[in-house]
Amino acid sequence: MNKMFLFIALTLSTIASSAQETEFDAEKFANEYFQAFVATQRPNAKPEDIENYLSLLKDDVGHQHIPFDTDDSRSPDAKDRMRKGMTYYLASHDKYEAELIEVLSFGKNGVALRYNQEASGVHPDNGKRNSYTNHKLEILEIEEGKVAVIRIYDVQ
């Protein structure tokens, strides 16, 4: 009887431990995601920073940034297109600062990040200097531990 109880207790303990290890930690994920994104925007950003950020995304990630990008369709080459776009703008900032204000979790498949950012630099298309300060709300839809859809909103 004692051996059977010990066996059951160890089995349940192992199952509980495994469940905790695979449980999605939205706060941790949001912070990792935010830090990876910020690294891609800094003046000294490198291609490895982009790859680190992209490693958190699904290959067919959907991306929507209202009002600039209204289509959130997912396609097999979405991550490759993001890589190309991010590489084009890589290190175009001479100043970039961001502050994560708030993280909200919606179970294991939704995270919202509210943050402020301030940047300046030279636009690679026209060579003109620009700067901006804004407040963002970024909603991430999560599948299998990776970002499946990104929705970005400018907020006041």
GROMACS .gro file of C-alpha atoms in nm:
model
  156
    1MET     CA    1   0.000   0.000   0.000
    2ASN     CA    2   0.280   0.247   0.091
    3LYS     CA    3   0.465   0.162  -0.231
    4MET     CA    4   0.150   0.220  -0.435
    5PHE     CA    5   0.090   0.556  -0.262
    6LEU     CA    6   0.451   0.659  -0.322
    7PHE     CA    7   0.426   0.559  -0.689
    8ILE     CA    8   0.104   0.759  -0.736
    9ALA     CA    9   0.245   1.061  -0.551
   10LEU     CA   10   0.562   1.060  -0.763
   11THR     CA   11   0.362   1.020  -1.084
   12LEU     CA   12   0.129   1.309  -0.997
   13SER     CA   13   0.425   1.522  -0.893
   14THR     CA   14   0.596   1.456  -1.228
   15ILE     CA   15   0.279   1.539  -1.422
   16ALA     CA   16   0.226   1.861  -1.224
   17SER     CA   17   0.589   1.958  -1.274
   18SER     CA   18   0.566   1.898  -1.650
   19ALA     CA   19   0.245   2.101  -1.674
   20GLN     CA   20   0.409   2.393  -1.493
   21GLU     CA   21   0.711   2.381  -1.725
   22THR     CA   22   0.492   2.402  -2.036
   23GLU     CA   23   0.255   2.663  -1.891
   24PHE     CA   24   0.271   2.985  -2.091
   25ASP     CA   25   0.415   3.277  -1.894
   26ALA     CA   26   0.264   3.577  -2.072
   27GLU     CA   27   0.454   3.837  -1.869
   28LYS     CA   28   0.788   3.671  -1.938
   29PHE     CA   29   0.706   3.627  -2.307
   30ALA     CA   30   0.590   3.990  -2.342
   31ASN     CA   31   0.911   4.121  -2.185
   32GLU     CA   32   1.127   3.897  -2.405
   33TYR     CA   33   0.932   4.006  -2.713
   34PHE     CA   34   0.957   4.375  -2.621
   35GLN     CA   35   1.330   4.361  -2.553
   36ALA     CA   36   1.388   4.176  -2.881
   37PHE     CA   37   1.186   4.434  -3.074
   38VAL     CA   38   1.363   4.729  -2.908
   39ALA     CA   39   1.701   4.579  -3.002
   40THR     CA   40   1.597   4.590  -3.371
   41GLN     CA   41   1.526   4.964  -3.349
   42ARG     CA   42   1.846   5.083  -3.180
   43PRO     CA   43   2.112   5.274  -3.376
   44ASN     CA   44   2.357   4.985  -3.338
   45ALA     CA   45   2.107   4.714  -3.439
   46LYS     CA   46   2.249   4.418  -3.627
   47PRO     CA   47   2.097   4.145  -3.846
   48GLU     CA   48   2.125   3.908  -3.547
   49ASP     CA   49   1.886   4.134  -3.355
   50ILE     CA   50   1.630   4.096  -3.632
   51GLU     CA   51   1.675   3.718  -3.629
   52ASN     CA   52   1.633   3.708  -3.251
   53TYR     CA   53   1.306   3.903  -3.282
   54LEU     CA   54   1.182   3.692  -3.574
   55SER     CA   55   1.252   3.372  -3.377
   56LEU     CA   56   0.954   3.465  -3.159
   57LEU     CA   57   0.718   3.474  -3.458
   58LYS     CA   58   0.547   3.203  -3.659
   59ASP     CA   59   0.656   3.176  -4.023
   60ASP     CA   60   0.311   3.284  -4.143
   61VAL     CA   61   0.274   3.569  -3.893
   62GLY     CA   62   0.000   3.820  -3.965
   63HIS     CA   63   0.085   4.187  -3.914
   64GLN     CA   64  -0.146   4.486  -3.894
   65HIS     CA   65  -0.057   4.845  -3.804
   66ILE     CA   66  -0.364   5.065  -3.818
   67PRO     CA   67  -0.395   5.295  -4.018
   68PHE     CA   68  -0.082   5.216  -4.224
   69ASP     CA   69  -0.131   4.843  -4.275
   70THR     CA   70  -0.492   4.725  -4.254
   71ASP     CA   71  -0.445   4.371  -4.386
   72ASP     CA   72  -0.370   4.112  -4.118
   73SER     CA   73  -0.364   3.815  -4.357
   74ARG     CA   74  -0.126   3.535  -4.280
   75SER     CA   75   0.088   3.392  -4.558
   76PRO     CA   76   0.365   3.132  -4.567
   77ASP     CA   77   0.632   3.392  -4.653
   78ALA     CA   78   0.522   3.656  -4.399
   79LYS     CA   79   0.828   3.622  -4.176
   80ASP     CA   80   1.060   3.646  -4.477
   81ARG     CA   81   0.884   3.965  -4.588
   82MET     CA   82   0.921   4.110  -4.237
   83ARG     CA   83   1.291   4.022  -4.243
   84LYS     CA   84   1.334   4.205  -4.574
   85GLY     CA   85   1.149   4.515  -4.451
   86MET     CA   86   1.327   4.525  -4.117
   87THR     CA   87   1.666   4.480  -4.283
   88TYR     CA   88   1.595   4.772  -4.515
   89TYR     CA   89   1.538   5.003  -4.215
   90LEU     CA   90   1.808   4.844  -3.997
   91ALA     CA   91   2.015   5.101  -3.803
   92SER     CA   92   1.835   5.398  -3.963
   93HIS     CA   93   1.774   5.549  -3.618
   94ASP     CA   94   2.041   5.758  -3.453
   95LYS     CA   95   1.831   5.762  -3.135
   96TYR     CA   96   1.576   5.514  -3.005
   97GLU     CA   97   1.426   5.475  -2.660
   98ALA     CA   98   1.125   5.273  -2.553
   99GLU     CA   99   0.954   5.208  -2.222
  100LEU     CA  100   0.718   4.920  -2.157
  101ILE     CA  101   0.427   5.060  -1.955
  102GLU     CA  102   0.191   4.768  -1.915
  103VAL     CA  103   0.143   4.402  -2.005
  104LEU     CA  104  -0.198   4.239  -2.009
  105SER     CA  105  -0.247   3.866  -2.052
  106PHE     CA  106  -0.544   3.697  -2.211
  107GLY     CA  107  -0.478   3.337  -2.115
  108LYS     CA  108  -0.222   3.141  -2.308
  109ASN     CA  109  -0.299   3.289  -2.649
  110GLY     CA  110  -0.315   3.664  -2.609
  111VAL     CA  111  -0.086   3.937  -2.477
  112ALA     CA  112  -0.118   4.315  -2.497
  113LEU     CA  113   0.177   4.550  -2.453
  114ARG     CA  114   0.141   4.923  -2.400
  115TYR     CA  115   0.460   5.124  -2.450
  116ASN     CA  116   0.606   5.463  -2.531
  117GLN     CA  117   0.879   5.517  -2.786
  118GLU     CA  118   1.090   5.805  -2.905
  119ALA     CA  119   1.310   5.793  -3.212
  120SER     CA  120   1.498   6.002  -3.463
  121GLY     CA  121   1.699   5.924  -3.771
  122VAL     CA  122   1.731   5.957  -4.145
  123HIS     CA  123   1.470   5.787  -4.360
  124PRO     CA  124   1.642   5.552  -4.608
  125ASP     CA  125   1.393   5.627  -4.888
  126ASN     CA  126   1.434   6.003  -4.909
  127GLY     CA  127   1.733   6.088  -4.689
  128LYS     CA  128   1.521   6.326  -4.482
  129ARG     CA  129   1.564   6.356  -4.110
  130ASN     CA  130   1.260   6.268  -3.903
  131SER     CA  131   1.174   6.216  -3.541
  132TYR     CA  132   0.873   6.093  -3.353
  133THR     CA  133   0.736   6.022  -3.010
  134ASN     CA  134   0.434   5.800  -2.976
  135HIS     CA  135   0.241   5.563  -2.758
  136LYS     CA  136   0.158   5.215  -2.885
  137LEU     CA  137  -0.073   4.932  -2.797
  138GLU     CA  138   0.047   4.607  -2.946
  139ILE     CA  139  -0.172   4.300  -2.928
  140LEU     CA  140  -0.011   3.964  -2.989
  141GLU     CA  141  -0.207   3.652  -3.072
  142ILE     CA  142  -0.009   3.349  -2.965
  143GLU     CA  143  -0.011   2.998  -3.115
  144GLU     CA  144   0.214   2.718  -2.996
  145GLY     CA  145   0.426   2.963  -2.794
  146LYS     CA  146   0.497   3.197  -3.089
  147VAL     CA  147   0.339   3.516  -3.219
  148ALA     CA  148   0.082   3.434  -3.488
  149VAL     CA  149  -0.069   3.782  -3.537
  150ILE     CA  150   0.058   4.129  -3.442
  151ARG     CA  151  -0.186   4.420  -3.422
  152ILE     CA  152  -0.040   4.765  -3.353
  153TYR     CA  153  -0.243   5.071  -3.262
  154ASP     CA  154  -0.130   5.428  -3.200
  155VAL     CA  155  -0.286   5.548  -2.874
  156GLN     CA  156  -0.294   5.878  -2.692
   0.00000   0.00000   0.00000
